[in-house]
Coordinates of N, CA, C and O and ligand atoms in Angstrom, one line a residue:
M20 N -9.3 -2.8 -24.5 CA -8.6 -1.7 -23.9 C -8.8 -1.6 -22.4 O -9.9 -1.5 -21.9
S21 N -7.6 -1.6 -21.7 CA -7.7 -1.4 -20.3 C -7.9 0.0 -19.9 O -7.3 0.9 -20.6
Q22 N -8.6 0.3 -18.9 CA -8.7 1.7 -18.5 C -7.4 2.1 -17.8 O -6.7 1.3 -17.2
Q23 N -6.9 3.4 -18.1 CA -5.7 3.8 -17.5 C -5.9 4.1 -16.0 O -6.9 4.9 -15.6
L24 N -5.1 3.5 -15.2 CA -5.4 3.7 -13.7 C -4.0 3.7 -13.1 O -3.5 2.7 -12.6
T25 N -3.3 4.9 -13.2 CA -2.0 5.0 -12.6 C -1.9 6.0 -11.5 O -2.6 7.0 -11.5
I26 N -1.1 5.7 -10.5 CA -0.9 6.6 -9.4 C 0.7 6.7 -9.2 O 1.4 5.9 -9.7
D27 N 1.0 7.8 -8.5 CA 2.4 7.9 -8.0 C 2.4 7.2 -6.7 O 1.9 7.7 -5.7
G28 N 2.9 6.0 -6.7 CA 2.8 5.1 -5.5 C 3.4 5.7 -4.2 O 2.8 5.7 -3.2
F29 N 4.6 6.3 -4.3 CA 5.2 6.9 -3.1 C 4.4 8.1 -2.6 O 4.2 8.2 -1.4
A30 N 4.0 9.0 -3.5 CA 3.2 10.1 -3.0 C 1.9 9.6 -2.4 O 1.4 10.2 -1.4
F31 N 1.3 8.6 -3.1 CA 0.0 8.1 -2.6 C 0.1 7.6 -1.2 O -0.7 7.8 -0.3
A32 N 1.2 6.9 -0.9 CA 1.5 6.3 0.4 C 1.7 7.4 1.4 O 1.2 7.5 2.5
R33 N 2.6 8.4 1.0 CA 3.0 9.5 1.9 C 1.8 10.3 2.3 O 1.6 10.7 3.5
E34 N 0.9 10.5 1.4 CA -0.3 11.3 1.6 C -1.5 10.5 2.2 O -2.6 11.1 2.4
G35 N -1.3 9.2 2.4 CA -2.4 8.4 2.9 C -3.5 8.4 2.0 O -4.7 8.4 2.4
G36 N -3.3 8.2 0.7 CA -4.3 8.2 -0.3 C -5.2 7.1 -0.2 O -4.9 6.0 0.3
A37 N -6.4 7.2 -0.7 CA -7.4 6.1 -0.8 C -8.1 6.2 -2.1 O -8.4 7.3 -2.5
L38 N -8.4 5.1 -2.7 CA -9.0 5.1 -4.0 C -9.8 3.8 -4.1 O -9.4 2.8 -3.7
Q39 N -11.0 3.9 -4.6 CA -11.7 2.7 -4.9 C -12.5 2.8 -6.2 O -12.7 3.9 -6.7
G40 N -12.8 1.7 -6.8 CA -13.5 1.7 -8.1 C -13.8 0.3 -8.5 O -13.7 -0.7 -7.7
T41 N -14.2 0.2 -9.7 CA -14.5 -1.1 -10.3 C -13.8 -1.3 -11.6 O -13.5 -0.3 -12.3
L42 N -13.5 -2.5 -11.9 CA -12.9 -2.9 -13.2 C -13.9 -3.9 -13.9 O -14.3 -4.9 -13.2
L43 N -14.2 -3.7 -15.1 CA -14.9 -4.7 -15.8 C -14.1 -6.0 -16.1 O -12.9 -5.9 -16.4
V44 N -14.7 -7.1 -15.9 CA -14.0 -8.4 -16.1 C -13.5 -8.4 -17.6 O -12.4 -8.9 -17.9
S45 N -14.3 -7.8 -18.5 CA -13.9 -7.8 -19.9 C -12.6 -7.0 -20.1 O -11.9 -7.3 -21.1
E46 N -12.2 -6.2 -19.2 CA -11.0 -5.4 -19.3 C -9.8 -6.2 -18.8 O -8.6 -5.8 -19.0
L47 N -10.0 -7.2 -18.0 CA -8.9 -8.0 -17.4 C -8.5 -9.1 -18.4 O -8.7 -10.3 -18.1
T48 N -7.9 -8.7 -19.5 CA -7.7 -9.6 -20.6 C -6.8 -10.8 -20.2 O -6.9 -11.9 -20.8
R49 N -5.8 -10.6 -19.3 CA -4.9 -11.7 -19.0 C -5.6 -12.8 -18.2 O -5.1 -13.9 -18.1
V50 N -6.8 -12.4 -17.6 CA -7.5 -13.4 -16.8 C -8.5 -14.3 -17.7 O -8.9 -15.3 -17.3
H51 N -8.7 -13.8 -18.9 CA -9.8 -14.4 -19.7 C -9.6 -15.9 -20.0 O -10.5 -16.6 -20.1
D52 N -8.3 -16.3 -20.2 CA -8.0 -17.7 -20.5 C -8.6 -18.6 -19.4 O -8.9 -19.8 -19.7
Q53 N -8.8 -18.1 -18.2 CA -9.2 -19.0 -17.1 C -10.7 -19.0 -16.9 O -11.2 -19.7 -16.0
L54 N -11.4 -18.2 -17.7 CA -12.8 -18.0 -17.5 C -13.7 -18.7 -18.4 O -13.4 -18.9 -19.6
A55 N -14.8 -19.2 -17.9 CA -15.8 -19.8 -18.8 C -16.7 -18.7 -19.4 O -17.2 -18.8 -20.5
V56 N -16.9 -17.6 -18.6 CA -17.8 -16.5 -19.0 C -17.1 -15.2 -18.6 O -16.7 -15.1 -17.5
V57 N -16.9 -14.4 -19.6 CA -16.4 -13.0 -19.3 C -17.5 -12.1 -19.1 O -18.2 -11.6 -20.0
S58 N -17.8 -11.9 -17.8 CA -18.9 -10.9 -17.5 C -18.7 -10.4 -16.1 O -17.9 -10.9 -15.3
G59 N -19.4 -9.3 -15.8 CA -19.4 -8.8 -14.4 C -18.2 -7.9 -14.2 O -17.6 -7.4 -15.2
E60 N -18.0 -7.6 -13.0 CA -16.9 -6.6 -12.6 C -16.3 -7.0 -11.3 O -16.9 -7.8 -10.5
V61 N -15.2 -6.4 -11.0 CA -14.6 -6.6 -9.7 C -14.4 -5.2 -9.0 O -14.2 -4.2 -9.7
R62 N -14.6 -5.2 -7.7 CA -14.5 -4.0 -7.0 C -13.1 -4.0 -6.3 O -12.6 -5.0 -5.9
F63 N -12.5 -2.8 -6.3 CA -11.2 -2.8 -5.6 C -11.1 -1.5 -4.8 O -11.8 -0.5 -5.0
S64 N -10.2 -1.6 -3.8 CA -9.9 -0.4 -3.0 C -8.4 -0.4 -2.7 O -7.8 -1.5 -2.5
V65 N -7.8 0.7 -2.8 CA -6.3 0.9 -2.5 C -6.2 1.9 -1.4 O -6.8 3.0 -1.5
Q66 N -5.3 1.6 -0.5 CA -5.1 2.6 0.6 C -3.6 2.7 0.8 O -2.8 1.7 0.8
G67 N -3.1 3.9 0.9 CA -1.7 4.1 1.1 C -1.4 4.6 2.5 O -2.3 5.2 3.1
K68 N -0.3 4.2 3.0 CA 0.1 4.7 4.3 C 1.6 4.6 4.5 O 2.3 3.8 3.8
L69 N 2.1 5.4 5.4 CA 3.5 5.3 5.8 C 3.5 4.5 7.1 O 3.0 5.0 8.1
M70 N 4.1 3.4 7.1 CA 4.2 2.5 8.3 C 5.4 2.8 9.1 O 6.5 2.7 8.6
K71 N 5.2 3.3 10.3 CA 6.4 3.6 11.1 C 7.2 2.4 11.5 O 6.6 1.4 11.9
T72 N 8.5 2.4 11.3 CA 9.3 1.3 11.8 C 10.0 1.7 13.1 O 9.8 2.8 13.6
V73 N 10.7 0.7 13.6 CA 11.3 0.9 14.9 C 12.3 2.1 14.9 O 12.4 2.8 15.9
I74 N 12.9 2.4 13.8 CA 13.8 3.5 13.8 C 13.1 4.8 13.4 O 13.8 5.8 13.1
G75 N 11.8 4.7 13.3 CA 11.1 6.0 13.1 C 10.9 6.4 11.7 O 10.4 7.5 11.4
V76 N 11.4 5.6 10.8 CA 11.3 6.0 9.3 C 10.0 5.4 8.8 O 9.7 4.2 9.1
G77 N 9.3 6.2 8.0 CA 8.0 5.6 7.5 C 8.3 4.8 6.3 O 8.9 5.2 5.3
E78 N 7.7 3.6 6.3 CA 7.8 2.7 5.1 C 6.6 2.9 4.3 O 5.5 2.7 4.8
P79 N 6.7 3.2 3.0 CA 5.5 3.4 2.2 C 4.9 2.1 1.9 O 5.5 1.2 1.4
Q80 N 3.6 2.0 2.2 CA 2.9 0.7 2.0 C 1.6 1.0 1.2 O 1.0 2.0 1.3
L81 N 1.2 0.0 0.5 CA -0.1 0.0 -0.2 C -0.9 -1.2 0.2 O -0.4 -2.3 0.2
R82 N -2.2 -1.0 0.6 CA -3.0 -2.2 0.8 C -4.0 -2.2 -0.3 O -4.7 -1.2 -0.6
L83 N -4.1 -3.4 -0.9 CA -5.0 -3.6 -2.1 C -6.0 -4.6 -1.7 O -5.7 -5.8 -1.4
R84 N -7.3 -4.3 -1.9 CA -8.4 -5.3 -1.7 C -9.2 -5.4 -3.0 O -9.5 -4.4 -3.6
I85 N -9.5 -6.6 -3.3 CA -10.3 -6.9 -4.5 C -11.4 -7.9 -4.2 O -11.1 -8.9 -3.6
R86 N -12.6 -7.6 -4.6 CA -13.7 -8.5 -4.4 C -14.5 -8.7 -5.7 O -14.6 -7.7 -6.4
G87 N -15.0 -9.8 -5.9 CA -15.9 -10.0 -7.1 C -16.1 -11.5 -7.3 O -15.5 -12.4 -6.6
I88 N -17.0 -11.8 -8.2 CA -17.3 -13.2 -8.5 C -16.8 -13.5 -10.0 O -17.2 -12.7 -10.9
L89 N -15.9 -14.4 -10.1 CA -15.4 -14.8 -11.5 C -16.0 -16.1 -11.8 O -16.1 -17.0 -11.0
Q90 N -16.3 -16.3 -13.1 CA -16.9 -17.5 -13.6 C -15.7 -18.3 -14.2 O -15.4 -18.2 -15.4
L91 N -15.0 -19.1 -13.4 CA -13.9 -19.9 -13.9 C -14.3 -21.0 -14.7 O -15.4 -21.5 -14.6
A92 N -13.4 -21.4 -15.6 CA -13.7 -22.6 -16.5 C -13.3 -23.9 -15.8 O -12.1 -24.0 -15.4
C93 N -14.2 -24.8 -15.7 CA -13.9 -26.1 -15.1 C -12.9 -26.8 -16.0 O -13.1 -26.9 -17.2
Q94 N -11.9 -27.4 -15.4 CA -10.8 -28.1 -16.2 C -11.3 -29.4 -16.8 O -10.7 -29.9 -17.7
R95 N -12.5 -29.9 -16.3 CA -13.0 -31.2 -16.9 C -14.0 -30.9 -18.0 O -13.9 -31.4 -19.1
C96 N -15.0 -30.0 -17.6 CA -16.1 -29.9 -18.6 C -16.2 -28.5 -19.2 O -17.0 -28.2 -20.1
L97 N -15.3 -27.6 -18.8 CA -15.2 -26.2 -19.3 C -16.5 -25.4 -18.9 O -16.6 -24.3 -19.4
G98 N -17.3 -26.0 -18.1 CA -18.5 -25.2 -17.6 C -18.0 -24.2 -16.6 O -16.9 -24.2 -16.1
A99 N -18.9 -23.3 -16.2 CA -18.6 -22.2 -15.3 C -18.6 -22.6 -13.8 O -19.4 -23.4 -13.4
I100 N -17.6 -22.2 -13.1 CA -17.6 -22.4 -11.6 C -17.5 -21.0 -11.0 O -16.5 -20.2 -11.3
A101 N -18.4 -20.6 -10.2 CA -18.4 -19.3 -9.6 C -17.3 -19.3 -8.5 O -17.2 -20.1 -7.7
F102 N -16.4 -18.3 -8.7 CA -15.3 -18.2 -7.7 C -15.4 -16.9 -7.0 O -15.4 -15.8 -7.6
D103 N -15.4 -17.0 -5.7 CA -15.5 -15.8 -4.9 C -14.1 -15.2 -4.6 O -13.4 -15.6 -3.8
L104 N -13.8 -14.2 -5.4 CA -12.5 -13.5 -5.4 C -12.5 -12.6 -4.2 O -13.3 -11.8 -4.0
D105 N -11.5 -12.8 -3.3 CA -11.3 -12.1 -2.1 C -9.8 -11.9 -1.8 O -9.2 -12.7 -1.2
V106 N -9.3 -10.8 -2.4 CA -7.9 -10.5 -2.3 C -7.6 -9.4 -1.3 O -8.4 -8.4 -1.3
D107 N -6.7 -9.6 -0.4 CA -6.3 -8.5 0.6 C -4.8 -8.6 0.7 O -4.2 -9.4 1.3
S108 N -4.1 -7.7 -0.1 CA -2.6 -7.8 -0.1 C -2.0 -6.5 0.4 O -2.5 -5.4 0.2
L109 N -0.9 -6.6 1.0 CA -0.1 -5.5 1.5 C 1.2 -5.5 0.8 O 1.9 -6.5 0.7
F110 N 1.6 -4.3 0.3 CA 2.8 -4.2 -0.4 C 3.7 -3.1 0.2 O 3.2 -2.1 0.6
L111 N 5.0 -3.4 0.3 CA 6.0 -2.5 0.7 C 6.5 -1.9 -0.6 O 7.0 -2.6 -1.4
L112 N 6.4 -0.6 -0.8 CA 6.9 0.0 -2.0 C 8.4 0.3 -1.9 O 8.9 0.8 -0.9
V113 N 9.1 -0.1 -2.9 CA 10.6 0.2 -3.0 C 10.8 0.8 -4.4 O 10.1 0.6 -5.3
S114 N 11.9 1.6 -4.4 CA 12.2 2.2 -5.7 C 12.6 1.2 -6.7 O 13.2 0.2 -6.3
E115 N 12.2 1.4 -7.9 CA 12.4 0.4 -9.0 C 13.9 0.0 -9.1 O 14.2 -1.1 -9.4
D116 N 14.8 1.0 -8.9 CA 16.2 0.7 -9.0 C 16.9 0.4 -7.7 O 18.1 0.4 -7.6
A117 N 16.2 0.2 -6.6 CA 16.8 -0.1 -5.4 C 17.3 -1.6 -5.4 O 16.8 -2.5 -6.0
E118 N 18.4 -1.8 -4.7 CA 18.9 -3.1 -4.5 C 18.3 -3.7 -3.3 O 18.3 -3.2 -2.2
L119 N 17.6 -4.8 -3.5 CA 16.8 -5.4 -2.3 C 17.7 -6.3 -1.5 O 18.5 -7.1 -2.1
T120 N 17.6 -6.3 -0.2 CA 18.3 -7.2 0.6 C 17.4 -8.5 0.6 O 16.2 -8.5 0.3
Q121 N 18.0 -9.6 1.0 CA 17.3 -10.9 1.1 C 16.2 -10.8 2.1 O 15.1 -11.3 1.9
D122 N 16.4 -10.0 3.2 CA 15.3 -9.8 4.2 C 14.1 -9.2 3.6 O 13.0 -9.6 3.9
E123 N 14.3 -8.2 2.7 CA 13.2 -7.5 2.1 C 12.5 -8.4 1.2 O 11.2 -8.5 1.1
I124 N 13.2 -9.2 0.4 CA 12.6 -10.1 -0.5 C 11.8 -11.2 0.2 O 10.7 -11.6 -0.3
E125 N 12.3 -11.7 1.3 CA 11.6 -12.8 2.0 C 10.7 -12.3 3.1 O 10.2 -13.1 3.9
N126 N 10.4 -11.0 3.1 CA 9.4 -10.5 4.1 C 8.1 -11.2 4.0 O 7.5 -11.2 3.0
D127 N 7.6 -11.8 5.2 CA 6.4 -12.6 5.1 C 5.2 -11.7 5.3 O 4.1 -12.0 4.8
S128 N 5.3 -10.5 5.9 CA 4.1 -9.8 6.3 C 3.6 -9.0 5.1 O 2.4 -8.6 5.0
C129 N 4.5 -8.7 4.1 CA 4.0 -8.0 2.9 C 4.9 -8.3 1.8 O 6.0 -8.7 1.9
D130 N 4.4 -8.1 0.6 CA 5.1 -8.3 -0.6 C 5.9 -7.0 -1.0 O 5.4 -5.9 -0.7
V131 N 7.1 -7.1 -1.5 CA 7.8 -6.0 -1.9 C 7.5 -5.7 -3.4 O 7.4 -6.5 -4.2
L132 N 7.1 -4.4 -3.6 CA 6.7 -4.0 -4.9 C 7.5 -2.9 -5.4 O 7.5 -1.8 -5.0
P133 N 8.4 -3.2 -6.4 CA 9.2 -2.2 -7.0 C 8.4 -1.3 -7.9 O 7.7 -1.7 -8.7
V134 N 8.5 0.0 -7.6 CA 7.7 1.0 -8.5 C 8.6 2.1 -9.0 O 9.5 2.5 -8.3
G135 N 8.2 2.6 -10.1 CA 8.8 3.8 -10.7 C 8.0 5.0 -10.4 O 7.3 5.0 -9.4
R136 N 8.0 6.0 -11.3 CA 7.2 7.2 -11.0 C 5.7 6.9 -11.1 O 4.9 7.5 -10.4
E137 N 5.4 5.9 -12.0 CA 3.9 5.6 -12.1 C 3.7 4.2 -11.8 O 4.4 3.3 -12.3
L138 N 2.7 3.9 -11.1 CA 2.3 2.6 -10.7 C 1.0 2.3 -11.4 O 0.0 3.0 -11.3
D139 N 1.0 1.3 -12.2 CA -0.2 0.9 -13.0 C -1.1 0.0 -12.2 O -0.9 -1.2 -12.0
L140 N -2.1 0.6 -11.6 CA -3.0 -0.2 -10.7 C -3.8 -1.3 -11.4 O -3.9 -2.4 -10.8
A141 N -4.2 -1.0 -12.6 CA -5.0 -2.0 -13.3 C -4.2 -3.3 -13.5 O -4.6 -4.4 -13.3
A142 N -2.9 -3.1 -13.9 CA -2.0 -4.2 -14.1 C -1.7 -5.0 -12.8 O -1.7 -6.2 -12.7
L143 N -1.6 -4.2 -11.7 CA -1.3 -4.8 -10.4 C -2.5 -5.6 -9.9 O -2.4 -6.7 -9.4
I144 N -3.7 -5.1 -10.2 CA -5.0 -5.8 -9.8 C -5.1 -7.0 -10.6 O -5.4 -8.1 -10.0
E145 N -4.7 -7.0 -11.9 CA -4.8 -8.2 -12.7 C -3.8 -9.2 -12.2 O -4.1 -10.4 -12.1
D146 N -2.6 -8.8 -11.9 CA -1.6 -9.7 -11.3 C -2.1 -10.4 -10.1 O -2.0 -11.6 -9.9
E147 N -2.7 -9.6 -9.2 CA -3.2 -10.2 -7.9 C -4.3 -11.2 -8.1 O -4.4 -12.2 -7.4
I148 N -5.2 -10.9 -9.1 CA -6.3 -11.8 -9.4 C -5.7 -13.1 -9.9 O -6.1 -14.2 -9.5
L149 N -4.7 -13.0 -10.8 CA -4.1 -14.2 -11.4 C -3.5 -15.1 -10.3 O -3.6 -16.3 -10.3
L150 N -2.9 -14.4 -9.3 CA -2.2 -15.2 -8.2 C -3.3 -15.8 -7.3 O -3.0 -16.8 -6.7
A151 N -4.5 -15.2 -7.2 CA -5.5 -15.7 -6.3 C -6.3 -16.9 -6.9 O -7.0 -17.6 -6.1
L152 N -6.2 -17.1 -8.2 CA -7.1 -18.1 -8.8 C -6.5 -19.5 -8.5 O -5.3 -19.7 -8.5
P153 N -7.4 -20.4 -8.3 CA -7.0 -21.8 -8.1 C -6.3 -22.3 -9.4 O -6.7 -21.9 -10.5
V154 N -5.4 -23.2 -9.3 CA -4.6 -23.7 -10.4 C -5.4 -24.5 -11.4 O -5.4 -24.3 -12.6
A155 N -6.2 -25.5 -10.9 CA -7.0 -26.3 -11.7 C -8.4 -26.4 -11.2 O -8.8 -27.4 -10.5
P156 N -9.3 -25.4 -11.4 CA -10.6 -25.4 -10.8 C -11.5 -26.5 -11.5 O -11.4 -26.8 -12.7
R157 N -12.2 -27.3 -10.6 CA -13.1 -28.3 -11.1 C -14.4 -28.3 -10.3 O -14.4 -28.0 -9.1
H158 N -15.5 -28.7 -11.0 CA -16.7 -28.9 -10.3 C -16.5 -30.1 -9.4 O -15.8 -31.0 -9.7
G159 N -17.3 -30.1 -8.3 CA -17.4 -31.4 -7.5 C -18.0 -32.5 -8.3 O -17.5 -33.6 -8.3
R160 N -19.0 -32.1 -9.1 CA -19.6 -33.0 -10.1 C -19.9 -32.2 -11.3 O -20.4 -31.1 -11.3
C161 N -19.5 -32.8 -12.4 CA -19.6 -32.1 -13.7 C -20.9 -32.3 -14.4 O -21.1 -31.6 -15.4
D162 N -21.7 -33.2 -13.9 CA -22.9 -33.6 -14.7 C -24.1 -32.8 -14.4 O -25.2 -33.2 -14.4
M163 N -23.9 -31.5 -14.0 CA -25.1 -30.7 -13.7 C -25.9 -30.4 -14.9 O -25.4 -30.1 -16.0
P164 N -27.2 -30.6 -14.8 CA -28.1 -30.3 -16.0 C -27.9 -28.9 -16.4 O -27.9 -28.0 -15.6
G165 N -27.8 -28.7 -17.7 CA -27.7 -27.3 -18.2 C -26.3 -26.8 -18.3 O -26.0 -25.8 -18.9
D166 N -25.3 -27.5 -17.7 CA -23.9 -27.1 -17.8 C -23.6 -27.2 -19.3 O -24.1 -28.1 -20.0
G167 N -22.7 -26.5 -19.8 CA -22.4 -26.6 -21.3 C -23.2 -25.8 -22.1 O -22.9 -25.6 -23.3
E168 N -24.3 -25.2 -21.6 CA -25.0 -24.1 -22.3 C -24.1 -22.9 -22.2 O -23.1 -22.9 -21.6
A169 N -24.6 -21.8 -22.9 CA -23.7 -20.7 -23.0 C -23.1 -20.2 -21.7 O -22.1 -19.7 -21.6
G170 N -23.8 -20.5 -20.6 CA -23.2 -20.2 -19.3 C -23.6 -18.9 -18.7 O -23.2 -18.5 -17.7
E171 N -24.5 -18.1 -19.4 CA -24.9 -16.8 -18.9 C -25.9 -17.0 -17.8 O -26.0 -16.2 -16.9
R172 N -26.6 -18.2 -17.8 CA -27.5 -18.4 -16.7 C -26.9 -18.5 -15.4 O -25.7 -18.9 -15.3
A173 N -27.6 -18.1 -14.4 CA -27.0 -18.1 -13.0 C -26.8 -19.6 -12.7 O -27.6 -20.4 -12.8
N174 N -25.6 -19.9 -12.2 CA -25.2 -21.2 -11.8 C -25.6 -21.3 -10.3 O -25.4 -20.3 -9.6
P175 N -26.2 -22.4 -9.9 CA -26.6 -22.5 -8.4 C -25.5 -22.2 -7.5 O -25.7 -21.6 -6.4
F176 N -24.3 -22.6 -7.9 CA -23.1 -22.3 -7.0 C -22.9 -20.8 -6.9 O -22.5 -20.3 -5.9
A177 N -23.1 -20.1 -8.0 CA -22.9 -18.7 -8.0 C -23.8 -18.0 -7.0 O -23.4 -17.1 -6.2
V178 N -25.1 -18.5 -7.0 CA -26.0 -17.9 -6.0 C -25.6 -18.2 -4.6 O -25.6 -17.3 -3.7
L179 N -25.2 -19.4 -4.3 CA -24.7 -19.8 -3.0 C -23.5 -19.0 -2.6 O -23.5 -18.4 -1.5
T180 N -22.6 -18.8 -3.5 CA -21.4 -18.1 -3.2 C -21.7 -16.6 -2.9 O -21.2 -16.0 -2.0
G181 N -22.6 -16.1 -3.7 CA -23.0 -14.7 -3.5 C -23.7 -14.5 -2.1 O -23.4 -13.6 -1.4
L182 N -24.5 -15.5 -1.7 CA -25.2 -15.3 -0.4 C -24.1 -15.4 0.7 O -24.2 -14.7 1.7
K183 N -23.2 -16.4 0.5 CA -22.2 -16.5 1.5 C -21.4 -15.2 1.7 O -21.1 -14.8 2.8
G184 N -21.0 -14.6 0.6 CA -20.3 -13.4 0.7 C -21.0 -12.3 1.5 O -20.4 -11.5 2.2
R185 N -22.4 -12.3 1.3 CA -23.1 -11.2 2.0 C -23.3 -11.5 3.5 O -23.4 -10.6 4.3
L186 N -23.3 -12.8 3.8 CA -23.5 -13.1 5.2 C -22.3 -12.9 6.1 O -22.3 -12.7 7.2
N187 N -21.1 -13.0 5.4 CA -19.8 -12.9 6.2 C -19.7 -11.5 6.7 O -19.9 -10.5 6.0
Ligands
ZN3 ZN1 -17.1 -29.4 -14.6

């Protein structure tokens, strides 16, 4: 069961809303196929704002950041590879039934996100995580002693990645 995490996207942007929290990896069910170990959690923060345009109209935007360590499954040995998830996405909110111009669809600086009355943040976070994952993750070397065990043990790469995240 995913936790319910819905906002009114347009009101959230208009009011400059801010929200942060964590999601358990076990709740991100669409990501599970890519994982060697389903454990831990990801932290997220969402910020809404009205971005002033040249003609003075505020464009509703959402900035979504997600951090966490995921234990991806190696495509060769199915062992765990620690992946340092670091998502920072900017969305331009448009009404669900708006007709998009080609310019809006091809906007490089942010993604266009069609929303209705309710925006399901948990689903959006899951989408963004799926987009951020490497297509075919593999160990540099698969013959690490202890690989192939249950995988709950700390992987040396996980420790390194964790340290790296903290130093940045
Ligand atoms: Zn491997």
